[in-house]
Amino acid sequence: MKNKSEFQKDLISWFRKNQRELPWRKDKEPYKIWVSEIMLQQTKVDTVIPYFNRFMRIFPTIESLAKAKEEDVLKAWEGLGYYSRARNLQQGAKQVMQQYKGKIPENSDIEKIRGIGPYTKGAILSIAYGKAEPAVDGNVMRVYSRIFSVWDDIAKTQTRHIFEKLVRETIDQKNTSDFNQGIMELGALICTPTNPKCKECPVKTHCQAFQDNSQGELPIKSKKKPPKPIKIAVVLLFDEKGNIVTRKRSNPGLLENLWEFPNMETETKAILEEEMRKTFGKKVYVKEKLMELTHIFTHIKWEMTVYKGKIEEQVKENESLKLIPFEELTDLPFPVAYQKIYKEVKQNGLQG
Ligand code: SF4
């Protein structure tokens, strides 16, 4: 880059005039930056804002998050998906309380906090603490690949290091927060994945791709494999009083400790009924099909067939198994896939 300081100046002055008002930008408190960055992974800004505001009302400090019941944290996260982010965030908060007297470290110790990877580390250190650290995510790689004409595949993990090095070489040491946020904001508003608005771009005179007219070809990103489809049969088991059987997921990893309706991996209703009888007793009946729904995760796709069922057995309730009125289901943390079922059933009066 010919004129680094002009590039910094153009970017930062554009950012200061054009930045969106976002709730976590107001006071640059490290805890707020941390929560917002975790929420923003895989989720769009507009979706995150109401979740962020609610989360801050419920858990206004690291201490309150550390002391909360995991179920309440998952409930506050309900709908955002990727629940391991919420679990790690709380584990991290506990660590900060126990090992760092409630203050997120300003040095490399920050990497030891659960759930804080290189990007979140860079965002907290540069935005909240004014350190010259790169915060490189997919957006930053897109913008930098165009400005510096980098043709490496950004889908490969090691490519991030190329961009971290470039950011380290170009970051404004005195304005790390506005510089890093400026790049992120440029990626969100101007240097968008398709049809970047180069004519309005504050750094076009510094951009190699703009000069070469190659902005439409960059970044290079190889395609991921499509998610693997898995057939799931779900049953809404109602007792005579209209209560419904719900259970806590025990599968380690995917949606662990969230609640669900009884289900199994199968395409066949008879197999589902057999399994339900093994679990709950003989007087369990899987009846009519209510709906088919698809839910996509990063690597897998659930193709769910949902049945209505009846249970005439006495259900022994415990910590992980409840028989509750349909209306009270909203008190439990449910993953989005099961919320979709709940909403469909409610909207169409299928619970009766
Ligand atoms: S000139 Fe175009 S390609 Fe270059 S940074 Fe600006 S918007 Fe992106």
GROMACS .gro file of C-alpha atoms in nm, residues 237-245 323-327 351-352:
model
   16
  237LEU     CA    1  -4.762  -3.714   2.315
  238PHE     CA    2  -5.069  -3.575   2.492
  239ASP     CA    3  -5.232  -3.725   2.798
  240GLU     CA    4  -5.608  -3.711   2.862
  241LYS     CA    5  -5.581  -3.373   3.033
  242GLY     CA    6  -5.399  -3.217   2.737
  243ASN     CA    7  -5.053  -3.218   2.900
  244ILE     CA    8  -4.762  -3.294   2.672
  245VAL     CA    9  -4.447  -3.502   2.723
  323LEU     CA   10  -4.559  -3.369   3.151
  324ILE     CA   11  -4.685  -3.015   3.132
  325PRO     CA   12  -4.972  -2.809   2.988
  326PHE     CA   13  -4.910  -2.717   2.626
  327GLU     CA   14  -4.927  -2.341   2.705
  351GLN     CA   15  -5.317  -2.945   2.030
  352GLY     CA   16  -5.689  -3.011   2.094
   0.00000   0.00000   0.00000
